[in-house]
Coordinates of C-alpha atoms in Angstrom, one line a residue:
Chain G
X1 CA 68.6 -44.7 -18.0
X2 CA 68.3 -40.9 -18.1
X3 CA 64.7 -41.2 -18.6
X4 CA 64.4 -43.5 -15.6
X5 CA 66.2 -40.9 -13.5
X6 CA 64.0 -38.2 -14.6
X7 CA 61.1 -40.0 -13.8
X8 CA 62.2 -40.8 -10.2
X9 CA 63.3 -37.0 -9.6
X10 CA 59.9 -35.8 -11.1
X11 CA 58.1 -38.1 -8.5
X12 CA 60.4 -37.2 -5.5
X13 CA 60.3 -33.5 -6.2
X14 CA 56.5 -33.7 -6.7
X15 CA 56.9 -31.6 -10.1
X16 CA 56.3 -32.4 -13.8
X17 CA 58.7 -34.4 -15.9
X18 CA 59.3 -31.4 -18.2
X19 CA 60.7 -29.4 -15.5
X20 CA 63.6 -32.3 -15.2
X21 CA 65.8 -30.8 -17.8
X22 CA 69.1 -32.0 -18.6
X23 CA 70.7 -28.7 -17.2
X24 CA 68.8 -29.0 -14.0
X25 CA 70.7 -27.4 -11.1
X26 CA 69.8 -27.3 -7.5
X27 CA 70.5 -23.8 -7.2
X28 CA 68.1 -22.7 -9.8
X29 CA 64.8 -24.3 -8.5
X30 CA 62.9 -24.3 -5.1
X31 CA 61.5 -28.0 -5.8
X32 CA 64.7 -29.5 -5.1
X33 CA 65.4 -28.8 -1.3
X34 CA 67.6 -30.5 1.1
X35 CA 65.0 -32.9 2.4
X36 CA 63.9 -33.9 -1.0
X37 CA 67.5 -34.4 -1.9
X38 CA 67.6 -36.9 0.9
X39 CA 64.7 -38.6 -0.5
X40 CA 66.0 -38.5 -3.9
X41 CA 69.4 -40.3 -2.7
X42 CA 67.3 -42.9 -1.0
X43 CA 65.2 -43.7 -3.9
X44 CA 68.1 -44.0 -6.2
X45 CA 70.0 -46.2 -4.0
X46 CA 67.0 -48.5 -3.8
X47 CA 66.4 -48.5 -7.3
X48 CA 69.8 -49.2 -8.7
X49 CA 70.8 -51.3 -5.8
X50 CA 74.1 -48.8 -5.1
X51 CA 75.2 -46.9 -2.1
X52 CA 76.7 -43.4 -2.3
X53 CA 79.3 -41.9 -0.1
X54 CA 78.4 -38.6 1.9
X55 CA 81.1 -36.8 -0.3
X56 CA 79.3 -37.9 -3.5
X57 CA 75.7 -37.1 -2.2
X58 CA 76.9 -33.5 -1.4
X59 CA 78.2 -33.4 -5.0
X60 CA 75.2 -34.6 -6.7
X61 CA 73.3 -31.2 -7.1
X62 CA 73.0 -31.2 -10.8
X63 CA 71.1 -33.5 -13.0
X64 CA 74.3 -34.3 -15.0
X65 CA 76.3 -35.0 -11.8
X66 CA 73.5 -37.3 -10.6
X67 CA 73.7 -39.4 -13.7
X68 CA 77.6 -39.4 -13.3
X69 CA 77.6 -40.9 -10.0
X70 CA 75.1 -43.4 -10.8
X71 CA 77.0 -44.4 -13.9
X72 CA 80.3 -44.8 -12.0
X73 CA 78.6 -47.4 -9.6
X74 CA 76.8 -49.6 -11.9
Chain W
X1 CA 44.1 -35.2 8.5
X2 CA 46.9 -32.9 9.3
X3 CA 49.6 -33.9 11.6
X4 CA 52.2 -31.8 13.5
X5 CA 55.2 -33.9 14.8
X6 CA 57.4 -33.1 17.6
X7 CA 60.8 -34.6 17.0
X8 CA 64.4 -34.6 18.1
X9 CA 65.8 -36.2 14.7
X10 CA 65.1 -36.1 11.0
X11 CA 61.9 -38.1 10.5
X12 CA 60.5 -36.5 7.2
X13 CA 61.5 -39.3 5.1
X14 CA 59.2 -41.5 7.2
X15 CA 56.0 -39.3 6.8
X16 CA 56.4 -38.1 3.0
X17 CA 53.0 -39.5 2.3
X18 CA 51.2 -37.6 5.1
X19 CA 50.2 -34.1 5.4
X20 CA 52.6 -33.1 8.3
X21 CA 54.4 -30.4 9.8
X22 CA 57.4 -30.6 12.0
X23 CA 58.8 -28.8 15.0
X24 CA 62.5 -27.7 15.3
X25 CA 64.7 -30.5 16.8
X26 CA 63.9 -30.9 20.3
X27 CA 61.6 -27.9 20.4
X28 CA 58.2 -27.8 22.0
X29 CA 57.6 -24.0 22.2
X30 CA 55.8 -23.7 19.0
X31 CA 52.5 -25.7 18.4
X32 CA 50.7 -25.6 15.0
X33 CA 47.2 -24.7 15.8
X34 CA 46.0 -25.8 12.4
X35 CA 47.0 -29.6 13.1
X36 CA 44.3 -32.2 13.7
X37 CA 46.8 -34.7 15.5
X38 CA 50.1 -34.2 17.1
X39 CA 52.7 -37.0 17.2
X40 CA 55.6 -37.3 19.6
X41 CA 58.6 -39.2 18.0
X42 CA 61.6 -38.7 20.0
X43 CA 64.5 -41.1 20.2
X44 CA 67.4 -41.2 22.8
X45 CA 70.7 -40.5 21.0
X46 CA 73.4 -43.3 20.8
X47 CA 75.4 -41.5 23.3
X48 CA 78.1 -43.6 25.0
X49 CA 77.4 -42.4 28.5
X50 CA 74.3 -44.2 29.9
X51 CA 73.7 -41.4 32.5
X52 CA 73.2 -38.8 29.9
X53 CA 70.9 -41.1 28.0
X54 CA 68.9 -41.6 31.1
X55 CA 68.7 -37.9 31.5
X56 CA 67.5 -37.5 28.0
X57 CA 64.4 -39.9 29.0
X58 CA 63.6 -37.6 31.9
X59 CA 63.8 -34.6 29.8
X60 CA 61.3 -36.2 27.3
X61 CA 58.8 -36.9 30.2
X62 CA 58.9 -33.3 31.3
X63 CA 58.4 -32.0 27.7
X64 CA 55.4 -34.4 27.2
X65 CA 53.9 -33.1 30.5
X66 CA 54.3 -29.7 29.4
X67 CA 52.7 -30.4 25.9
X68 CA 49.7 -32.3 27.4
X69 CA 48.8 -29.0 29.0
X70 CA 49.1 -27.0 25.7
X71 CA 47.3 -29.4 23.3
X72 CA 43.6 -28.8 23.5
X73 CA 41.7 -31.9 24.9
X74 CA 39.8 -32.0 21.7
X75 CA 43.0 -32.9 19.7
X76 CA 44.8 -36.1 20.1
X77 CA 48.6 -36.7 20.8
X78 CA 50.0 -40.0 19.5
X79 CA 53.3 -40.8 21.6
X80 CA 55.4 -43.4 20.2
X81 CA 56.9 -45.7 22.7
X82 CA 60.8 -45.6 23.3
X83 CA 62.8 -48.4 21.7
X84 CA 66.5 -48.8 22.0
X85 CA 67.7 -48.9 18.6
X86 CA 71.4 -48.7 19.6
X87 CA 71.7 -51.4 22.7
X88 CA 75.0 -51.1 23.8
X89 CA 76.4 -51.7 27.2
X90 CA 79.8 -51.0 29.1
X91 CA 78.9 -53.6 31.6
X92 CA 76.4 -56.5 30.9
X93 CA 75.2 -56.1 34.4
X94 CA 73.8 -52.5 33.7
X95 CA 70.1 -52.6 33.0
X96 CA 69.6 -48.8 33.8
X97 CA 68.5 -47.7 30.2
X98 CA 66.2 -50.6 29.8
X99 CA 64.6 -49.7 33.0
X100 CA 64.3 -46.1 32.4
X101 CA 62.8 -46.9 29.0
X102 CA 60.3 -49.2 30.4
X103 CA 59.4 -46.5 33.0
X104 CA 59.0 -44.0 30.3
X105 CA 56.6 -46.2 28.3
X106 CA 54.6 -47.2 31.4
X107 CA 54.3 -43.4 32.4
X108 CA 53.0 -42.6 29.0
X109 CA 50.6 -45.6 29.5
X110 CA 49.4 -44.4 32.8
X111 CA 48.9 -40.8 31.1
X112 CA 46.6 -42.4 28.4
X113 CA 44.4 -43.3 31.2
X114 CA 44.2 -39.8 32.8
X115 CA 44.0 -38.1 29.3
X116 CA 41.8 -39.7 26.7
X117 CA 43.2 -37.6 23.9
X118 CA 46.7 -39.3 24.8
X119 CA 47.6 -42.6 22.8
X120 CA 50.5 -44.7 23.1
X121 CA 51.8 -46.2 20.0
X122 CA 54.2 -49.0 20.4
X123 CA 57.2 -48.5 18.0
X124 CA 58.5 -51.8 19.1
X125 CA 56.0 -53.4 17.3
X126 CA 57.4 -52.0 14.0
X127 CA 61.1 -52.3 14.9
X128 CA 60.9 -56.0 16.0
X129 CA 60.2 -56.9 12.3
X130 CA 63.5 -55.9 11.3
X131 CA 67.0 -57.0 12.2
X132 CA 68.6 -54.4 14.7
X133 CA 71.6 -53.4 12.2
X134 CA 68.9 -52.5 9.7
X135 CA 67.2 -50.1 11.9
X136 CA 69.8 -47.3 11.8
X137 CA 71.6 -46.5 8.8
X138 CA 74.7 -44.7 10.2
X139 CA 75.5 -42.9 6.9
X140 CA 72.2 -41.2 7.1
X141 CA 72.4 -40.7 10.9
X142 CA 75.7 -38.7 10.6
X143 CA 75.0 -36.9 7.3
X144 CA 71.3 -35.9 7.7
X145 CA 70.4 -36.6 11.6
X146 CA 67.9 -39.2 10.5
X147 CA 67.4 -42.0 13.3
X148 CA 65.1 -44.7 11.8
X149 CA 66.8 -46.1 8.4
X150 CA 64.9 -44.1 5.6
X151 CA 64.8 -47.0 3.5
X152 CA 62.2 -48.6 5.7
X153 CA 60.0 -45.6 5.0
X154 CA 57.6 -47.4 2.9
X155 CA 57.0 -50.1 5.4
X156 CA 56.7 -47.6 8.2
X157 CA 54.0 -45.6 6.3
X158 CA 52.0 -48.8 5.7
X159 CA 52.6 -49.8 9.5
X160 CA 51.6 -46.3 10.9
X161 CA 48.5 -46.2 8.7
X162 CA 47.2 -49.3 10.2
X163 CA 47.8 -48.1 13.8
X164 CA 46.1 -44.8 13.3
X165 CA 43.5 -46.6 11.6
X166 CA 43.0 -48.9 14.7
X167 CA 42.7 -45.8 16.7
X168 CA 40.0 -44.0 14.5
X169 CA 38.0 -47.4 14.5
X170 CA 38.3 -48.8 11.0
X171 CA 38.2 -52.5 11.6
X172 CA 36.5 -55.6 10.3
X173 CA 33.8 -57.1 12.3
X174 CA 33.6 -60.9 11.3
X175 CA 35.6 -64.0 10.4
X176 CA 33.7 -66.7 8.2
X177 CA 35.3 -70.0 8.6
X178 CA 35.2 -73.1 6.3
X179 CA 35.4 -76.4 8.4
X180 CA 37.4 -79.2 6.6
X181 CA 41.1 -78.4 6.5
X182 CA 40.5 -75.1 8.0
X183 CA 39.1 -75.3 11.4
X184 CA 40.4 -78.9 11.6
X185 CA 42.5 -81.1 9.7
X186 CA 41.1 -83.7 7.2
X187 CA 37.6 -84.2 6.0
X188 CA 34.8 -84.9 8.5
X189 CA 32.6 -86.9 5.9
X190 CA 35.7 -89.1 5.3
X191 CA 37.6 -89.3 8.5
X192 CA 34.9 -89.1 11.0
X193 CA 34.4 -87.4 14.4
X194 CA 37.3 -88.9 16.0
X195 CA 39.4 -89.1 12.7
X196 CA 39.7 -85.3 12.1
X197 CA 42.9 -83.9 13.0
X198 CA 43.0 -81.9 16.3
X199 CA 44.9 -82.4 19.4
X200 CA 48.6 -82.4 20.7
X201 CA 50.5 -83.7 17.8
X202 CA 51.3 -82.5 14.4
X203 CA 49.2 -81.6 12.4
X204 CA 46.2 -81.6 14.7
X205 CA 48.2 -79.2 17.3
X206 CA 48.2 -76.5 14.5
X207 CA 44.6 -76.4 14.2
X208 CA 44.0 -76.6 18.1
X209 CA 46.4 -73.6 18.2
X210 CA 44.3 -71.8 15.6
X211 CA 41.1 -72.5 17.5
X212 CA 42.8 -71.1 20.5
X213 CA 43.1 -67.8 18.6
X214 CA 39.9 -67.8 17.3
X215 CA 38.3 -68.1 20.9
X216 CA 40.5 -65.2 22.0
X217 CA 39.5 -63.5 18.8
X218 CA 35.7 -63.8 19.8
X219 CA 36.6 -62.7 23.6
X220 CA 38.0 -59.5 21.8
X221 CA 34.7 -58.4 19.9
X222 CA 35.7 -60.3 16.6
X223 CA 32.5 -62.2 15.5
X224 CA 33.0 -65.8 14.2
X225 CA 30.5 -67.6 11.6
X226 CA 30.8 -70.8 9.8
X227 CA 30.1 -71.4 6.4
X228 CA 30.7 -75.0 5.2
X229 CA 29.9 -77.7 2.8
X230 CA 29.0 -80.5 5.3
X231 CA 26.2 -82.4 6.8
X232 CA 24.9 -79.9 9.4
X233 CA 24.0 -82.6 12.0
X234 CA 27.4 -84.4 11.8
X235 CA 29.4 -81.1 11.8
X236 CA 27.4 -79.9 15.0
X237 CA 28.1 -83.2 16.7
X238 CA 31.8 -83.1 15.9
X239 CA 32.1 -79.3 17.2
X240 CA 30.3 -80.2 20.5
X241 CA 31.7 -83.8 21.1
X242 CA 35.4 -84.0 19.8
X243 CA 37.3 -83.5 23.0
X244 CA 40.0 -81.5 21.3
X245 CA 37.6 -78.9 19.9
X246 CA 38.2 -75.8 21.5
X247 CA 35.8 -73.5 19.7
X248 CA 32.2 -74.5 20.6
X249 CA 29.0 -73.4 19.0
X250 CA 28.8 -70.8 21.7
X251 CA 31.6 -68.8 20.1
X252 CA 29.7 -68.9 16.7
X253 CA 27.5 -66.2 16.0
X254 CA 25.6 -67.8 13.0
X255 CA 26.4 -70.6 10.7
X256 CA 25.3 -72.0 7.3
X257 CA 26.2 -75.6 7.0
X258 CA 24.8 -77.1 4.0
X259 CA 25.3 -77.7 0.3
X260 CA 24.4 -74.4 -1.2
X261 CA 27.0 -72.2 -2.8
X262 CA 29.0 -70.2 -0.5
X263 CA 28.3 -66.7 -2.0
X264 CA 24.7 -67.2 -1.1
X265 CA 25.4 -68.5 2.1
X266 CA 27.6 -65.6 3.0
X267 CA 25.0 -63.0 1.9
X268 CA 22.5 -64.5 4.1
X269 CA 24.9 -64.6 7.0
X270 CA 25.4 -61.0 6.4
X271 CA 21.8 -60.3 6.5
X272 CA 21.3 -62.3 9.6
X273 CA 23.9 -60.7 11.5
X274 CA 23.0 -57.4 10.2
X275 CA 26.5 -56.4 9.1
X276 CA 27.9 -55.2 5.8
X277 CA 29.9 -57.7 3.4
X278 CA 32.6 -55.3 3.4
X279 CA 33.3 -55.8 7.1
X280 CA 33.9 -59.7 6.7
X281 CA 36.8 -61.7 6.1
X282 CA 36.5 -65.3 4.6
X283 CA 38.7 -68.1 5.6
X284 CA 38.9 -71.1 3.5
X285 CA 41.6 -73.9 2.4
X286 CA 40.1 -74.5 -1.0
X287 CA 41.4 -71.9 -3.7
X288 CA 38.4 -72.7 -5.6
X289 CA 35.9 -71.7 -3.1
X290 CA 37.9 -68.4 -2.4
X291 CA 37.9 -67.5 -6.0
X292 CA 34.3 -68.0 -6.2
X293 CA 33.4 -65.9 -3.3
X294 CA 36.0 -63.3 -4.4
X295 CA 34.1 -63.0 -7.7
X296 CA 30.7 -63.0 -6.6
X297 CA 31.5 -60.5 -3.6
X298 CA 34.1 -58.3 -4.5
X299 CA 34.0 -56.1 -1.1
X300 CA 34.7 -59.3 1.1
X301 CA 38.1 -59.8 2.1
X302 CA 39.6 -63.1 1.4
X303 CA 43.2 -64.0 2.4
X304 CA 45.2 -67.1 1.0
X305 CA 44.7 -69.5 3.5
X306 CA 47.9 -71.6 3.9
X307 CA 48.4 -74.9 2.6
X308 CA 50.8 -76.1 5.3
X309 CA 49.1 -76.5 8.8
X310 CA 52.2 -74.9 10.7
X311 CA 51.5 -71.8 8.8
X312 CA 48.1 -71.0 10.0
X313 CA 49.2 -69.2 13.4
X314 CA 51.6 -66.8 11.4
X315 CA 49.0 -66.5 8.9
X316 CA 46.3 -65.6 11.4
X317 CA 48.5 -63.1 13.1
X318 CA 49.0 -61.3 9.8
X319 CA 45.3 -61.1 9.4
X320 CA 44.8 -59.7 12.9
X321 CA 47.2 -57.1 12.2
X322 CA 46.0 -56.1 8.8
X323 CA 42.2 -56.1 9.5
X324 CA 41.4 -56.4 13.1
X325 CA 43.6 -53.7 15.0
X326 CA 41.9 -51.7 17.6
X327 CA 43.2 -49.3 20.0
X328 CA 40.8 -50.0 22.9
X329 CA 37.8 -52.2 23.2
X330 CA 34.6 -50.8 24.5
X331 CA 32.3 -53.1 26.8
X332 CA 29.9 -53.3 23.9
X333 CA 32.6 -54.9 21.6
X334 CA 33.6 -57.6 24.3
X335 CA 29.9 -58.5 24.4
X336 CA 29.3 -58.5 20.7
X337 CA 28.8 -62.4 20.2
X338 CA 26.6 -62.7 23.0
X339 CA 24.4 -59.7 21.7
X340 CA 24.2 -61.0 18.3
X341 CA 23.0 -64.3 19.9
X342 CA 20.3 -62.6 21.9
X343 CA 19.0 -61.2 18.9
X344 CA 18.8 -64.4 17.1
X345 CA 16.6 -65.6 20.2
X346 CA 14.6 -62.5 19.9
X347 CA 13.8 -63.0 16.3
X348 CA 12.8 -66.6 16.9
X349 CA 10.6 -65.6 19.7
X350 CA 8.8 -63.1 17.4
X351 CA 7.5 -65.8 15.4
X352 CA 5.6 -67.1 18.4
X353 CA 3.4 -63.8 18.5
X354 CA 0.5 -63.1 16.4
X355 CA 1.1 -59.3 16.0
X356 CA 4.2 -57.3 16.1
X357 CA 2.9 -55.1 18.8
X358 CA 2.2 -58.0 21.0
X359 CA 5.7 -59.2 20.4
X360 CA 7.1 -55.7 21.3
X361 CA 5.3 -55.4 24.4
X362 CA 6.4 -58.6 25.6
X363 CA 10.0 -57.8 24.9
X364 CA 9.9 -55.5 28.0
X365 CA 12.0 -53.0 26.4
X366 CA 13.9 -50.4 28.7
X367 CA 15.6 -47.4 27.2
X368 CA 18.0 -45.6 29.3
X369 CA 18.9 -42.2 28.0
X370 CA 21.7 -40.0 29.2
X371 CA 24.1 -37.3 28.1
X372 CA 27.4 -38.4 26.6
X373 CA 30.1 -38.4 29.2
X374 CA 33.7 -39.7 29.6
X375 CA 32.5 -43.1 30.2
X376 CA 30.4 -43.3 26.9
X377 CA 32.4 -41.1 24.6
X378 CA 34.5 -43.9 23.3
X379 CA 31.4 -45.9 22.3
X380 CA 29.6 -42.8 21.1
X381 CA 32.7 -41.8 18.5
X382 CA 32.7 -45.7 17.6
X383 CA 29.0 -45.5 16.8
X384 CA 29.5 -42.7 14.3
X385 CA 32.3 -44.3 12.6
X386 CA 30.6 -47.9 12.4
X387 CA 26.9 -47.2 11.8
X388 CA 25.7 -47.2 8.3
X389 CA 22.2 -48.4 8.0
X390 CA 20.3 -46.3 10.2
X391 CA 22.3 -43.3 10.2
X392 CA 20.7 -40.0 8.8
X393 CA 23.5 -37.9 8.1
X394 CA 26.5 -40.5 8.5
X395 CA 29.0 -37.7 9.9
X396 CA 31.9 -39.6 11.3
X397 CA 33.2 -38.0 14.3
X398 CA 36.3 -38.5 16.7
X399 CA 36.2 -38.4 20.4
X400 CA 37.7 -35.1 20.1
X401 CA 34.8 -33.9 17.8
X402 CA 32.4 -35.0 20.2
X403 CA 34.1 -33.5 23.1
X404 CA 33.9 -30.2 21.1
X405 CA 30.2 -30.5 20.5
X406 CA 29.6 -30.9 24.5
X407 CA 31.9 -28.0 25.3
X408 CA 30.4 -25.7 23.1
X409 CA 26.9 -26.5 24.9
X410 CA 25.1 -28.7 22.4
X411 CA 22.9 -31.6 23.3
X412 CA 24.7 -35.1 22.9
X413 CA 22.7 -37.8 23.9
X414 CA 23.1 -41.7 24.0
X415 CA 20.8 -44.3 25.0
X416 CA 21.2 -48.0 25.9
X417 CA 18.5 -50.4 25.4
X418 CA 17.7 -53.7 27.2
X419 CA 14.9 -56.2 27.3
X420 CA 14.3 -59.7 28.7
X421 CA 16.8 -61.2 26.5
X422 CA 19.7 -58.9 27.4
X423 CA 21.6 -55.6 27.4
X424 CA 22.1 -54.3 24.0
X425 CA 24.5 -51.5 25.5
X426 CA 24.8 -48.1 24.1
X427 CA 22.9 -48.3 20.7
X428 CA 21.5 -44.7 20.2
X429 CA 23.2 -41.5 19.5
X430 CA 22.0 -38.3 18.6
X431 CA 23.8 -34.6 18.4
X432 CA 21.5 -31.4 18.6
X433 CA 23.0 -28.0 17.7
X434 CA 21.3 -24.8 18.4
X435 CA 20.9 -21.5 16.5
X436 CA 19.8 -18.7 19.0
X437 CA 19.5 -15.9 16.2
X438 CA 16.3 -17.7 14.8
X439 CA 15.7 -19.9 18.0
X440 CA 16.1 -23.1 15.9
X441 CA 17.4 -26.4 16.7
X442 CA 19.4 -28.8 14.2
X443 CA 19.6 -32.5 14.3
X444 CA 23.4 -32.7 13.3
X445 CA 23.2 -36.5 13.9
X446 CA 20.9 -39.1 14.5
X447 CA 21.8 -42.8 14.5
X448 CA 20.8 -46.3 15.6
X449 CA 22.7 -49.4 15.8
X450 CA 21.1 -51.9 13.6
X451 CA 21.0 -54.5 16.1
X452 CA 17.8 -52.6 17.9
X453 CA 16.1 -51.8 14.6
X454 CA 12.5 -53.2 14.2
X455 CA 10.8 -52.3 17.2
X456 CA 10.0 -48.8 16.8
X457 CA 12.4 -47.4 19.3
X458 CA 13.8 -44.8 16.8
X459 CA 10.4 -43.0 16.6
X460 CA 10.1 -43.0 20.6
X461 CA 13.6 -41.8 21.0
X462 CA 13.1 -38.9 18.4
X463 CA 10.1 -37.9 20.1
X464 CA 11.8 -37.7 23.4
X465 CA 14.7 -35.8 21.9
X466 CA 11.9 -33.3 20.3
X467 CA 10.5 -32.7 23.8
X468 CA 13.6 -31.9 25.1
X469 CA 14.1 -29.4 22.4
X470 CA 10.8 -28.2 23.0
X471 CA 11.6 -27.7 26.9
X472 CA 14.6 -25.7 26.1
X473 CA 12.6 -23.2 24.5
X474 CA 13.3 -24.0 20.8
X475 CA 10.3 -24.1 18.5
X476 CA 11.8 -25.0 15.1
X477 CA 13.7 -28.1 14.3
X478 CA 15.7 -28.7 11.3
X479 CA 16.8 -32.2 10.2
X480 CA 18.4 -33.8 7.3
X481 CA 18.6 -36.9 5.5
X482 CA 21.8 -37.6 3.5
X483 CA 21.8 -40.5 1.2
X484 CA 24.9 -42.6 1.3
X485 CA 23.9 -45.7 -0.6
X486 CA 23.9 -47.5 2.6
X487 CA 21.2 -45.7 4.6
X488 CA 18.1 -46.2 2.4
X489 CA 16.6 -47.8 5.4
X490 CA 16.3 -44.5 7.0
X491 CA 15.0 -42.4 4.1
X492 CA 11.4 -41.8 5.2
X493 CA 12.4 -41.5 8.8
X494 CA 11.6 -37.7 9.2
X495 CA 8.8 -37.9 6.9
X496 CA 7.0 -40.6 8.8
X497 CA 7.6 -38.5 11.9
X498 CA 5.5 -35.6 10.6
X499 CA 8.5 -33.3 9.4
X500 CA 8.0 -31.3 6.4
X501 CA 10.4 -31.3 3.4
X502 CA 11.8 -27.9 2.7
X503 CA 14.8 -28.7 0.4
X504 CA 16.2 -31.2 -1.7
X505 CA 19.6 -30.9 -3.1
X506 CA 22.0 -33.5 -4.4
X507 CA 21.9 -36.3 -1.9
X508 CA 20.6 -34.3 1.0
X509 CA 16.8 -33.7 1.8
X510 CA 16.2 -31.1 4.4
X511 CA 13.1 -31.2 6.8
X512 CA 11.5 -28.9 9.4
X513 CA 9.2 -29.6 12.1
X514 CA 7.6 -26.8 14.1
X515 CA 6.9 -27.9 17.8
X516 CA 3.7 -26.3 19.4
X517 CA 3.4 -28.5 22.5
X518 CA 5.0 -31.5 24.2
X519 CA 4.5 -34.6 22.3
X520 CA 2.5 -37.4 24.3
X521 CA 4.9 -40.4 23.8
X522 CA 2.8 -43.5 23.8
X523 CA 4.7 -46.8 23.9
X524 CA 5.3 -50.0 25.6
X525 CA 8.8 -49.1 26.4
X526 CA 10.1 -47.9 29.9
X527 CA 12.1 -44.8 29.5
X528 CA 14.6 -43.7 32.0
X529 CA 16.2 -40.3 31.8
X530 CA 19.3 -39.6 34.0

């Protein structure tokens, strides 16, 4: 699943897959802005057929936590 | 194409695939000068107070009026209509919001008549396809200020691209129809003229309804042709004499009813109608025929014709939505079927004459030349978009582009051509730009619609244009031919008209002609210049 999520992130962030590292953090990169964050959540919800709560969405600011909340739902 | 979007909600997820910039929420003070097209995408809030919702609409109108004055008339403003995505009433008898919205949409529609660069796009056309509770996603509304559900973004992108294609005139031209089990139910050869299924009861009523749509399509500038394996004489009798046939041969531009294979027939139809195979759509109930045509002619569009008669109407609506959308029809579009029929008469008439000169003389051709203005601009732009064969430079221009040429003092001339068989409407266009530094003129664009080809009109018109340039005091005329793979026909045009080749690079050949005196135009045509 990690690979699949990385692929989605790379495509939503319009960046290369190598840039989506395991320690990726929204704070440290410019390509992960708030608008793309919204697009990412939409893509993930659709791909995995899940729905995140607003509190979770605002928590999902690192690759690790993105994976954590997806795993929690499926 | 760069868009700039005026909005009062987050709409970015809907336009991720477009090159777009955005205003601040509700702001109209900043206008991105670089944009090619401006979009107005405002929605009224789900405010519980109907009076303040009404006030919002008034405010939208004031803003649009202001924007129209700010946006240069050479650039388009697409206005999305207002749709109530949150219908809610305190009293069932209160229709104030519906009426306000209707008035808003109607006022925009009136504005589109006053300002040709304002276009109205019916958002309801998109919204109607989805259940009302899926249109807004309240989670995203309250967390990101997003109105239209972002999970509909992909569908929205497809829908909006089609609407914008329709405004920019990229639609198909012709539908080719099979007969048995397509235009009527049953097989003519087995069931006979009275036995084919048409009329008021199922399944005949499905085919009758389909024919009503086809007739209306023909009235709206879509050309219809028949390609069918049948006995021609029987089929023609059935079409003209079965009392339930709504579609008549008058609606059909051309037909091939024989036992030849369909790809061959379709190619010869394209030739007769003088249109590209890529502007045709083929309807046939037989998957075998469809596959055969698809294989032989990959550029033709071949939709899956439904096997159940009751699905034909929805199927046809889908095809119309996908391939035949148009923002506004020109008079020429509406007359298309009769024009092609006149052409057919012309070519039959031709065989009665011994020499081509004799034939042309007897056509009594009249050419009416005038500068492009508000009445002809939509047709002018349309011709730059659609003309492929006799188009020297194949530059595609929007109405705004052409307006810019006119405003900058260039010569933009169009001409309509008529003869004893009928009026072809506006079918020639040229744009000449001037360089005062070396007193030279440049033919930026020169095209003729293919329906008037073969009569030497292009040469006469060119000489007329050269004389206009000469009278303006310009003595050198530059022109070029840019090969596109579709305009082979025009390759020798300038050479044949005594232009000298000066440069040849990639697909482009540049020509020059020095003008020493006015050219004496000898022709059998009557030329009027207004």
